[in-house]
Coordinates of C-alpha atoms in Angstrom, one line a residue:
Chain A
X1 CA 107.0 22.5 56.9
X2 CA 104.8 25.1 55.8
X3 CA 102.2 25.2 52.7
X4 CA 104.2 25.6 49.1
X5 CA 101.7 27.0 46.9
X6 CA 103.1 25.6 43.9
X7 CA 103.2 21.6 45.6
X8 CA 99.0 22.9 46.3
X9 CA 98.5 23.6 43.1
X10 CA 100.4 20.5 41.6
X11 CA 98.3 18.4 43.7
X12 CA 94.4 19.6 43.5
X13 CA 94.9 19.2 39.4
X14 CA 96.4 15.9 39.9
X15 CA 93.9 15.3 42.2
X16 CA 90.9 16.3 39.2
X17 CA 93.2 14.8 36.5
X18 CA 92.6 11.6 38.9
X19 CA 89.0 12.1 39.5
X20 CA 88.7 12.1 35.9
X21 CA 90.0 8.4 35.1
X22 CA 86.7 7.0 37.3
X23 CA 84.1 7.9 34.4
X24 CA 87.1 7.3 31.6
X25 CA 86.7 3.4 33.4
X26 CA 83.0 3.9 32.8
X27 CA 83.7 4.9 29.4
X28 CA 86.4 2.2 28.7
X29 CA 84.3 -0.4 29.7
X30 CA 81.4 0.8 28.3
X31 CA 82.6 0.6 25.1
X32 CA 83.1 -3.2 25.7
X33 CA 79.5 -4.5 26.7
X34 CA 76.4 -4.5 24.3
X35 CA 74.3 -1.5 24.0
X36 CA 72.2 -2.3 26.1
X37 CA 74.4 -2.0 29.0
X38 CA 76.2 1.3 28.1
X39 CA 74.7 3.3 30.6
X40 CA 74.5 0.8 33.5
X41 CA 78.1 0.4 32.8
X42 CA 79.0 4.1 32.6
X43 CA 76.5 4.9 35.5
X44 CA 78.4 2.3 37.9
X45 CA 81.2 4.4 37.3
X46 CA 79.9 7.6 38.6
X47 CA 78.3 5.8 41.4
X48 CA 81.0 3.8 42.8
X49 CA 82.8 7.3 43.2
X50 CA 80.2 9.1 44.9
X51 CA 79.9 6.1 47.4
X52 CA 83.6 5.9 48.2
X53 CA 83.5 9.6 48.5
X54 CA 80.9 9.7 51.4
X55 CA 82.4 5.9 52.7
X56 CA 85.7 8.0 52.8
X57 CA 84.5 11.1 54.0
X58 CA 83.1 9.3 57.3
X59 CA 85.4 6.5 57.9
X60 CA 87.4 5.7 55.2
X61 CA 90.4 8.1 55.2
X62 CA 90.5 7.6 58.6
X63 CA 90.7 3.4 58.4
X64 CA 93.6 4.4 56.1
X65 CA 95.6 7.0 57.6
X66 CA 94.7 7.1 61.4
X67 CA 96.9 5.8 63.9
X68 CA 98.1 2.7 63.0
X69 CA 96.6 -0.5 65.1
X70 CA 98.7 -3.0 64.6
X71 CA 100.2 -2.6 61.1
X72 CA 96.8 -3.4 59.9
X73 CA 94.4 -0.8 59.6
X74 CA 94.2 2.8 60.9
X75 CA 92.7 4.5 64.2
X76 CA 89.3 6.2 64.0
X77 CA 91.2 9.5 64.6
X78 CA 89.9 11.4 61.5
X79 CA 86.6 10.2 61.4
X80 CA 84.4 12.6 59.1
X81 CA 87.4 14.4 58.7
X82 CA 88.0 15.7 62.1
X83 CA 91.1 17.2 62.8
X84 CA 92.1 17.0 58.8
X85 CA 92.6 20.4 58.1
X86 CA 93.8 23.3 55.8
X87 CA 97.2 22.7 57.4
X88 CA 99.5 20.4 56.3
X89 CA 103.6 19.0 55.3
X90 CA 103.8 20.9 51.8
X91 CA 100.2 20.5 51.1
X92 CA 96.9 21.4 53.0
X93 CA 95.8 18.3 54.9
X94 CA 92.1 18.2 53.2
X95 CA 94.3 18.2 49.6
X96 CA 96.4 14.9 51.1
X97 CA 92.7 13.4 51.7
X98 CA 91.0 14.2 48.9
X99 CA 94.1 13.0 46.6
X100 CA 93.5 9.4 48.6
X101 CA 89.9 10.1 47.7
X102 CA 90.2 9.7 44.3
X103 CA 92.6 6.5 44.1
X104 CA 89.6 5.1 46.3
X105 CA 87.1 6.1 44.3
X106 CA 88.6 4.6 41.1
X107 CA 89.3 1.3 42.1
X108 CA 85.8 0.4 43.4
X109 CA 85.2 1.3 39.5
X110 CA 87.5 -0.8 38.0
X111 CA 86.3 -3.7 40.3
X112 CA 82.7 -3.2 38.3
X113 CA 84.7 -5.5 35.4
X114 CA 84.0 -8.4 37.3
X115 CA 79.9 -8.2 37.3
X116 CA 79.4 -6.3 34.0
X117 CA 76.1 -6.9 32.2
X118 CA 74.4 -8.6 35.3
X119 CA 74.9 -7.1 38.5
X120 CA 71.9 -6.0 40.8
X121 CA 72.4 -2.3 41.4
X122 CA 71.3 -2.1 45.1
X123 CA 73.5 -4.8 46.0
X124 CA 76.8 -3.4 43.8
X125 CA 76.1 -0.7 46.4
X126 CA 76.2 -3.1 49.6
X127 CA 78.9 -4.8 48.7
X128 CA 80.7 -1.5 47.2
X129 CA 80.9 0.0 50.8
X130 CA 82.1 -3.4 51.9
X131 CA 84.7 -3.8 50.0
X132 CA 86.5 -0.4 50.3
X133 CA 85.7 -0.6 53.8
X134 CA 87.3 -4.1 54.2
X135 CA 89.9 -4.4 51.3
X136 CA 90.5 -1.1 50.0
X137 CA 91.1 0.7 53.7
X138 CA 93.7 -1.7 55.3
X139 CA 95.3 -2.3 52.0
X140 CA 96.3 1.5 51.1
X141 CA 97.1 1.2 55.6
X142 CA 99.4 -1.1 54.6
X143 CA 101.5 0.3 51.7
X144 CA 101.2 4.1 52.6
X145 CA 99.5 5.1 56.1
X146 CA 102.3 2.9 58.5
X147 CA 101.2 -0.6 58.1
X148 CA 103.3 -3.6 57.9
X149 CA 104.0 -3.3 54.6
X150 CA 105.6 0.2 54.8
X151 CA 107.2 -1.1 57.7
X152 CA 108.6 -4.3 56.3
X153 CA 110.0 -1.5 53.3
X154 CA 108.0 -2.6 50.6
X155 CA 107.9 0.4 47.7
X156 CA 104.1 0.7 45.6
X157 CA 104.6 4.3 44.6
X158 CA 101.5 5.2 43.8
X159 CA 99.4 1.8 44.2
X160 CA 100.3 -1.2 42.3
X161 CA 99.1 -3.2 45.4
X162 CA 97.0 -0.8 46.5
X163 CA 94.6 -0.2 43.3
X164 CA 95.1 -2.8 40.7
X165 CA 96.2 -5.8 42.6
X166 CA 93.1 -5.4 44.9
X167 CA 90.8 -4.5 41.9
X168 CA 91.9 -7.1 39.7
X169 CA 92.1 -10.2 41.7
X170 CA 88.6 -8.4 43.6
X171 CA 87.3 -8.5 40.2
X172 CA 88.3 -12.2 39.6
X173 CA 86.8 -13.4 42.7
X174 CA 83.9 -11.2 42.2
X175 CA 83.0 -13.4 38.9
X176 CA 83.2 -16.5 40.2
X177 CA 80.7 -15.6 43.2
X178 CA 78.4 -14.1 39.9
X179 CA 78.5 -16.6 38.0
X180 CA 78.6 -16.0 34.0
X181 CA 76.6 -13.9 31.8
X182 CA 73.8 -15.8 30.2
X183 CA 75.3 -17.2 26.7
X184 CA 78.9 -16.7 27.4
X185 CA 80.7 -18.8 25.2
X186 CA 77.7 -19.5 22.9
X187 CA 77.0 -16.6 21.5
X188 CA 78.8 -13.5 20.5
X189 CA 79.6 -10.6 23.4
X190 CA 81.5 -8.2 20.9
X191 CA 82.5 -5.0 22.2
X192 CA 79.8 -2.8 20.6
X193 CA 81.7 1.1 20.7
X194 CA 85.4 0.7 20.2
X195 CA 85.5 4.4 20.1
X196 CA 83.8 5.0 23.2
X197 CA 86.4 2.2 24.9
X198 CA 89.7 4.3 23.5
X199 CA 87.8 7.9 24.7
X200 CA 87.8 5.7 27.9
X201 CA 91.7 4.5 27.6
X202 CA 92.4 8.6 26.7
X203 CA 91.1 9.8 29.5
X204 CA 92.7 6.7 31.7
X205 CA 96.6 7.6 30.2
X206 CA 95.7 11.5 30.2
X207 CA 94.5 10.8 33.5
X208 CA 97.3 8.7 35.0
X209 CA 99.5 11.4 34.9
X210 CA 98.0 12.9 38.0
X211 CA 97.9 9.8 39.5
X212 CA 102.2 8.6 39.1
X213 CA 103.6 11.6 39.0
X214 CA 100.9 13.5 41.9
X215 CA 102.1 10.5 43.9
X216 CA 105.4 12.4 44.3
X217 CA 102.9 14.7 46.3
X218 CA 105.2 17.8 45.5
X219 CA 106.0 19.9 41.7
X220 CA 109.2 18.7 41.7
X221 CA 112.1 16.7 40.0
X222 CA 110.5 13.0 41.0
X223 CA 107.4 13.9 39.6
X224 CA 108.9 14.8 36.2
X225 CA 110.3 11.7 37.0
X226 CA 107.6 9.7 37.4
X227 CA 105.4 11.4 34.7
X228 CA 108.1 10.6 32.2
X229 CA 107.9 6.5 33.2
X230 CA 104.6 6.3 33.2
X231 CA 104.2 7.7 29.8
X232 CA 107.1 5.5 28.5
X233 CA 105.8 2.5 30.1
X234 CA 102.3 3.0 28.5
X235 CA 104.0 3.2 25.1
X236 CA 105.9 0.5 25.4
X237 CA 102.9 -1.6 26.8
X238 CA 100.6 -0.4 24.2
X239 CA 103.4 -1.3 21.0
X240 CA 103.6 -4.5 22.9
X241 CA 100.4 -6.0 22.6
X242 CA 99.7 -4.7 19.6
X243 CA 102.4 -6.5 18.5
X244 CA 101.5 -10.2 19.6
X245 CA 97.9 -9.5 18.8
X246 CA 99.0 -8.9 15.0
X247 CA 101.0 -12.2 15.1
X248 CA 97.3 -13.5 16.1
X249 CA 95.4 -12.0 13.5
X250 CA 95.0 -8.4 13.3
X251 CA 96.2 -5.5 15.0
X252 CA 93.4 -4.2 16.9
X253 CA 92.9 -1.2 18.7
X254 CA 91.2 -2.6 21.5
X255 CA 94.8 -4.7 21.9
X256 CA 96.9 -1.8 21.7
X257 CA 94.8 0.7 24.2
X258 CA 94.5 -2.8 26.6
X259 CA 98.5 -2.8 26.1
X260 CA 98.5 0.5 27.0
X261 CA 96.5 0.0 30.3
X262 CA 98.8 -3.0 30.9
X263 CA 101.9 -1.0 30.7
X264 CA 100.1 2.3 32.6
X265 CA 99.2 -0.2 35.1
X266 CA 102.9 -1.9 35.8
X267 CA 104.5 1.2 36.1
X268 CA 102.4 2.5 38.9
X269 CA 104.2 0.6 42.0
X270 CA 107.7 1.4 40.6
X271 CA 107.2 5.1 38.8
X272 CA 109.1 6.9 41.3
X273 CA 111.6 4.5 41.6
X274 CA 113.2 3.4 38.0
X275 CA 114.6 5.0 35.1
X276 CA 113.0 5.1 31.4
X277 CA 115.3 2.0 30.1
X278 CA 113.8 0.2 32.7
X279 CA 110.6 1.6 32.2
X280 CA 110.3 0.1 28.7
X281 CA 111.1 -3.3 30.0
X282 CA 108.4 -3.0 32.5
X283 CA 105.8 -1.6 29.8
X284 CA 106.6 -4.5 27.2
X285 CA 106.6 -7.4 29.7
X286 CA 103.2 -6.1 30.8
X287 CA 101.9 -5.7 27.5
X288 CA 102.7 -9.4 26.8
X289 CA 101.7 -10.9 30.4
X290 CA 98.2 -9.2 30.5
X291 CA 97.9 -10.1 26.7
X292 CA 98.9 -13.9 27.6
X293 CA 96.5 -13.7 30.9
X294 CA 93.5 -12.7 28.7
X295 CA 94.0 -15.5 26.6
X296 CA 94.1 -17.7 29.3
X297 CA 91.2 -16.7 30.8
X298 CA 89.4 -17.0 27.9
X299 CA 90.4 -20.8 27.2
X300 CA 89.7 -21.1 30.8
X301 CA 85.9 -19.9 30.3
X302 CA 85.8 -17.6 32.9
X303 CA 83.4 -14.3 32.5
X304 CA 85.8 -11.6 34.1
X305 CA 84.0 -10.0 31.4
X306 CA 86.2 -7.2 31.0
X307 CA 89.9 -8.0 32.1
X308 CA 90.3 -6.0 35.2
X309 CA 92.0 -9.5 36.8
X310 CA 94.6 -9.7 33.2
X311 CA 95.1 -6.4 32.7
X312 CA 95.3 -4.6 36.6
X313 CA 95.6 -7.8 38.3
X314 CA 98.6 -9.5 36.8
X315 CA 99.6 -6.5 35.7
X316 CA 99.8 -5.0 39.1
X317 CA 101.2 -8.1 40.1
X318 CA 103.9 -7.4 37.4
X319 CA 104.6 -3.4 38.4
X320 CA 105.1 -4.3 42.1
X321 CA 107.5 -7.3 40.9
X322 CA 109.2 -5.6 38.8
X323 CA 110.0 -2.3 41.4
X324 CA 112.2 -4.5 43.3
X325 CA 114.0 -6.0 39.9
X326 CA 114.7 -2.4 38.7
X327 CA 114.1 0.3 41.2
X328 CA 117.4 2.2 41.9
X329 CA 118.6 4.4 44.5
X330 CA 119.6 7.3 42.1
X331 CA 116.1 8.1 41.5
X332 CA 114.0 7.0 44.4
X333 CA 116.9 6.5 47.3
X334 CA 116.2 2.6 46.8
X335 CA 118.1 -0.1 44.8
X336 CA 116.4 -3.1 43.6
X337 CA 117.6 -6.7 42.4
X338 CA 119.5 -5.0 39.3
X339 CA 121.3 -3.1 41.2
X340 CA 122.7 -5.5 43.6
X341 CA 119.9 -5.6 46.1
X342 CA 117.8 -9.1 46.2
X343 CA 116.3 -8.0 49.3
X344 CA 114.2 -5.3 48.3
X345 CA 113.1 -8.1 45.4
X346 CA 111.6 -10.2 48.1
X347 CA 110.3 -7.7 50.2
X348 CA 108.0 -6.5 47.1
X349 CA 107.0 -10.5 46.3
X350 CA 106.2 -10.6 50.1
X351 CA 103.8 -7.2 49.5
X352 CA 102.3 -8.7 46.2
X353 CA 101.4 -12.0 47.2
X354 CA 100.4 -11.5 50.6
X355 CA 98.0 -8.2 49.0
X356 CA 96.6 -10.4 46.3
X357 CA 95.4 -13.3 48.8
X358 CA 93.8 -10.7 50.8
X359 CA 91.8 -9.1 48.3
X360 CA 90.9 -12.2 46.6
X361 CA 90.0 -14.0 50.0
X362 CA 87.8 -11.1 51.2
X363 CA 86.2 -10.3 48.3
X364 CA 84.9 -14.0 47.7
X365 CA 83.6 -13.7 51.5
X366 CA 82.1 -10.3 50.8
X367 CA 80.5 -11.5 46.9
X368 CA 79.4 -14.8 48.9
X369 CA 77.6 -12.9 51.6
X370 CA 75.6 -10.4 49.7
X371 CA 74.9 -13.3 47.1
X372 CA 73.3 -15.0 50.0
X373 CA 71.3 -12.2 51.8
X374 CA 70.4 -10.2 49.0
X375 CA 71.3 -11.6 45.6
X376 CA 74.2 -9.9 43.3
X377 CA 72.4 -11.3 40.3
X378 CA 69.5 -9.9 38.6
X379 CA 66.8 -11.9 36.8
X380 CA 67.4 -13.8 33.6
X381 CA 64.8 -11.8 31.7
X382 CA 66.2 -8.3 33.2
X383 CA 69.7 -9.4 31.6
X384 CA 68.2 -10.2 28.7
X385 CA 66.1 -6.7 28.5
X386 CA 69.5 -5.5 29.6
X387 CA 70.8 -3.1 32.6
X388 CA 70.3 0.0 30.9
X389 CA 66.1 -0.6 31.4
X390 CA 66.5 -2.9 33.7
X391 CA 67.8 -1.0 36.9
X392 CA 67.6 2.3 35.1
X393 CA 64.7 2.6 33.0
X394 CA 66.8 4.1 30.8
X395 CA 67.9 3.3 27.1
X396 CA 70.3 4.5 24.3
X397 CA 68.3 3.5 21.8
X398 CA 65.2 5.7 20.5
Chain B
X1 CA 61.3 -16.6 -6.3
X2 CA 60.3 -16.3 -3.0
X3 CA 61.6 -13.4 -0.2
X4 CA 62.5 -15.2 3.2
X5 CA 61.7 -12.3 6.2
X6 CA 63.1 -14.3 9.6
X7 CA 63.1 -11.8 12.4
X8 CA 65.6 -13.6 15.3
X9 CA 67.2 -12.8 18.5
X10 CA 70.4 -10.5 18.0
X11 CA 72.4 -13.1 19.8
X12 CA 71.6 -15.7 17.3
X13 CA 72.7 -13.7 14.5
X14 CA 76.3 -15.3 14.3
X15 CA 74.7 -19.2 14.8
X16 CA 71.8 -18.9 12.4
X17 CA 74.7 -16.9 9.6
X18 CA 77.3 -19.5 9.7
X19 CA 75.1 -22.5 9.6
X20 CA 73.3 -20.7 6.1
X21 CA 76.7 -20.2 5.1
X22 CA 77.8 -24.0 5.7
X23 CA 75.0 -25.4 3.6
X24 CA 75.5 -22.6 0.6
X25 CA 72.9 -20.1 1.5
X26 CA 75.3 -16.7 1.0
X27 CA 73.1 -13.1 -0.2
X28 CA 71.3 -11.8 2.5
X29 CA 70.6 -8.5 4.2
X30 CA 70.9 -7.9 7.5
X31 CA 68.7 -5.3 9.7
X32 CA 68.7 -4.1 13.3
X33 CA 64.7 -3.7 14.7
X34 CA 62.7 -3.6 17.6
X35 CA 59.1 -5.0 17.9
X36 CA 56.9 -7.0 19.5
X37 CA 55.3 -10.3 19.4
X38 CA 51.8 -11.8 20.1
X39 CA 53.3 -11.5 24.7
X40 CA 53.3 -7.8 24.1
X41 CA 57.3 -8.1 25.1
X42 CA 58.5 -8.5 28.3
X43 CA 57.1 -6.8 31.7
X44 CA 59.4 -7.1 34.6
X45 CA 58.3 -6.8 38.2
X46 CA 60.0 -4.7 40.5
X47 CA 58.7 -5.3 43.9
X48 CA 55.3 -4.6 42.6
X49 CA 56.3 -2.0 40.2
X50 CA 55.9 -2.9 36.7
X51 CA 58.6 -1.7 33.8
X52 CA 56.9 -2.7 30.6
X53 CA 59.9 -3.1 27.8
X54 CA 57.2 -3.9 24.8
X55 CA 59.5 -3.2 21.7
X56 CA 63.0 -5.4 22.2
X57 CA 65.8 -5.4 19.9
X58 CA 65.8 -8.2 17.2
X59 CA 67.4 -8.4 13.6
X60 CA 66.0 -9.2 10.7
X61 CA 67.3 -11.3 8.0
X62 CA 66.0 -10.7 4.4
X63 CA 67.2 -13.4 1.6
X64 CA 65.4 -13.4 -2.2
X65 CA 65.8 -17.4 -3.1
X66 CA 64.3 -20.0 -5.6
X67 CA 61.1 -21.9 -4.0
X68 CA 63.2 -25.0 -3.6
X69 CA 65.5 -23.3 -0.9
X70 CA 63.0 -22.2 1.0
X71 CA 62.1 -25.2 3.5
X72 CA 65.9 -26.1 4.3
X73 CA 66.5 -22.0 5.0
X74 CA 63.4 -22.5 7.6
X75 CA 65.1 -25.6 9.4
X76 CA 68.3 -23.9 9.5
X77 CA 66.8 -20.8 11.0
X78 CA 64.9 -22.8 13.5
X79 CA 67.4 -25.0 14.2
X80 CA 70.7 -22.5 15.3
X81 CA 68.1 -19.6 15.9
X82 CA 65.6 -21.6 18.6
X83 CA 65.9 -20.9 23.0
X84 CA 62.6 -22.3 23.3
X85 CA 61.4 -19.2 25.2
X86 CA 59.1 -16.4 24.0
X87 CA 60.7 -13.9 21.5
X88 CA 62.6 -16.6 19.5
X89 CA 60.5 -14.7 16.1
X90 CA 59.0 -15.5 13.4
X91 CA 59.8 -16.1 9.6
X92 CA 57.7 -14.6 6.8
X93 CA 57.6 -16.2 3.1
X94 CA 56.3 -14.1 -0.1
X95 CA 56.1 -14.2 -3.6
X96 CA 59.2 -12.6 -5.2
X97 CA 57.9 -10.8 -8.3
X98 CA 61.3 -9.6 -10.1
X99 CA 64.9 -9.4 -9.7
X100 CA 66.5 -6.8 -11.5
X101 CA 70.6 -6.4 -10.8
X102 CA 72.1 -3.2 -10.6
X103 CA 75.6 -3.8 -11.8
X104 CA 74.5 -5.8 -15.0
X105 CA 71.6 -5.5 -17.1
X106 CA 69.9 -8.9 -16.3
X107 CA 66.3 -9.0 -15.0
X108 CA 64.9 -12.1 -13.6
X109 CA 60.8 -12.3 -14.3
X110 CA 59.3 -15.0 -12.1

């Protein structure tokens, strides 16, 4: 199959439109903390993407899309990108990588939820390459470069498993190897930009786009498909929360872009596979699962600080759920449980539960093994000066 | 009249508010500052490098209130607004001269 310029050109904006959702996590979560963590927040952003870019660069795409070794993780064939080329099914090889790139990049972001506010900088960097070496490789193996999972026919369209499930129970283990910010539950944590948090959740939903309907890896009918899904889903998800949140209390906005998240999140695994009724289900079951998983975490006491485990790990768990409940064959060649298929239904439970031990299991091992050599934590005082000054010598305030 | 001045850590803003709150103590102002105390704020050590953060973020609580408030105002603030550690503040006390509201005409001469 030759090059089609208009798939190219489809695919390297996706692939930017992508790109752009790592700071619009920095941004989202930066919102959240206190001042004096706004730019450590933002800056572990940027950084996780330039390490995953090198990481994938050298080995990474290759762990992921090499020759497959055993359904579990890929050969060392493309390592620093040899034989990945301007060549390519549809689209140039280098685009295929540097699409991956991106989805790599911004879940190593999203995992920075889990250590907000008190994370050493040097060792977010050791354990950074870890983990998208160790989880985030063989899990996108798994779902889209041959591994077992593709094998055994589970469907995550564009990384329910993959991204959120990893991140969000990576996230979860990641804070309980951390331990909790100094005064959680005593004093006050409020989100001190809610502005700055919905700029973030703009640039997530304008950014997600790319990521559902570029998964279609072509400008064609299943991207319009999968564009239109993910932007229902997000609605729905959004209205959702919003919703049970003013039954709470108020209505905030923080609830509703969350919801959003939530329903943007859910929809990934199954965008190219269901239809926008089903899409609405998806985006309001999401909005009220992550809603109810926050609250649970909070009466729990847990510092997941800032919801990557409610909102992308349940949620996730949710999306890749809920692909084999609706998917159906008119739109992505496979029917699900709705559609007279129970199979496909336990295939996809198979994928999500098996995906979420892994990432939680490693990622305790990883947390636990930096924490041990080098320390994930810093110093009482430096938290209390705040990240920003701390491992920046930087500061927002004059 | 006497002006109470505490200066406290941001994060006991909400403690040291509701427990004035709970024993009747309502009017106050409330300002964000940065300063420093007698430790010349905080120094932090990296690996023999020294990052001195001398002005940190505090708030300051202003509250105009008859002599006879002043003591319990000072427990409360010491009680919900004490770590123990350097940087916990301090509280100032002076001599109110006049309170002149804006909304009415009244005019209270101490």
């Amino acid at each position: 199959m030759p090059i089609d310029s208009g798939d190219t050109a489809f695919i390297l904006i996706c692939t930017a439109m992508v790109m752009l959702m790592t700071p619009g996590v920095g941004l989202f979560y930066g919102g959240m903390v206190r001042k004096k963590n706004l730019i450590s927040m933002i800056a572990l952003a940027f950084i996780a993407f330039s390490l995953v870019t090198i990481q994938w660069t050298c080995v990474g795409y290759s762990l992921a899309f090499g020759s497959d070794i055993g359904g579990f993780i890929g050969g060392l064939d493309f390592l620093g990108l040899t034989g990945v080329g301007m060549d390519g099914e549809g689209i140039p090889d280098l685009l295929f990588m540097a699409f991956q790139l991106v989805f790599a990049g911004l879940t190593l972001a999203i995992l920075t939820s889990g250590i907000a506010e008190r994370i050493k900088l040097g060792s977010f960097i050791v354990f950074g390459l870890l983990w998208t070496t160790l989880v985030y490789d063989p899990l996108a193996h798994w779902a889209w470069g041959g591994g077992w999972a593709a094998t055994l026919g589970a469907l995550d369209f564009a990384g329910g498993t993959v991204v959120h499930i990893s991140s969000g129970f990576g996230a979860l283990a990641l804070a309980l190897v951390i331990g909790k910010r100094v005064g959680f539950g005593q004093y006050s944590m409020e989100p001190h930009n809610i502005p700055m948090t919905l700029l973030g959740g703009a640039l997530l939903w304008f950014g997600w786009f790319g990521f559902n309907a570029g998964s279609a890896l072509a400008a064609n009918g299943l991207a319009a498909s999968a564009f239109v899904v993910t932007n229902i889903s997000a609605a729905a998800g959004a209205l959702a929360w919003m919703g049970a949140s003013w039954i709470n209390g108020k209505p905030s906005s923080l609830g509703m872009i969350s919801g959003g998240l939530a329903g943007l999140v859910a929809i990934t695994p199954a965008a190219g596979f269901v239809n926008p009724l089903a899409a609405i289900v998806i985006g309001v079951v999401a909005g009220l699962l992550c809603y109810a998983a926050l609250l649970f975490r909070v009466r729990k006491g847990l510092d997941e600080s800032l919801d990557a485990w409610a909102v992308h790990g349940m949620g996730g768990l949710w999306g890749a759920l809920a692909t084999g409940i609706f998917a159906t064959a008119a739109i992505g060649g496979v029917d699900g449980l709705i559609y007279g298929n129970p199979g496909q239904f336990v295939i996809q439970a198979i994928d999500a539960f098996v995906a979420m031990g892994y990432a939680f299991g490693v990622t305790l091992v990883l947390a636990k093994l930096v924490d041990m050599t080098i320390g994930l934590r810093v110093t009482e005082e430096e938290e209390y000066v705040g990240l920003d000054i701390a491992q920046h010598g930087e500061s927002i305030s004059a | 009249m006497k002006k109470v001045e505490a200066i406290i850590r941001p994060e006991k803003l909400e403690q040291v508010k509701r427990a004035l709150e709970k024993r009747g103590f309502f009017p106050m102002t409330v300002t964000e500052v940065r300063g420093r105390g007698a430790q010349k704020g905080i120094c932090l050590q990296f690996r023999g490098k020294k990052i001195e953060v001398d002005l940190i973020p505090k708030v300051r609580i202003d509250m105009v209130v008859p002599d006879s408030d002043v003591t319990p105002i000072i427990e409360i603030i010491r009680a919900e607004g004490r770590t123990g550690k350097n940087g916990d503040g301090k509280i100032f006390i002076t001599h109110v001269e006049m309170v002149a509201a804006v909304r009415t005409d009244e005019i209270i001469m101490v």
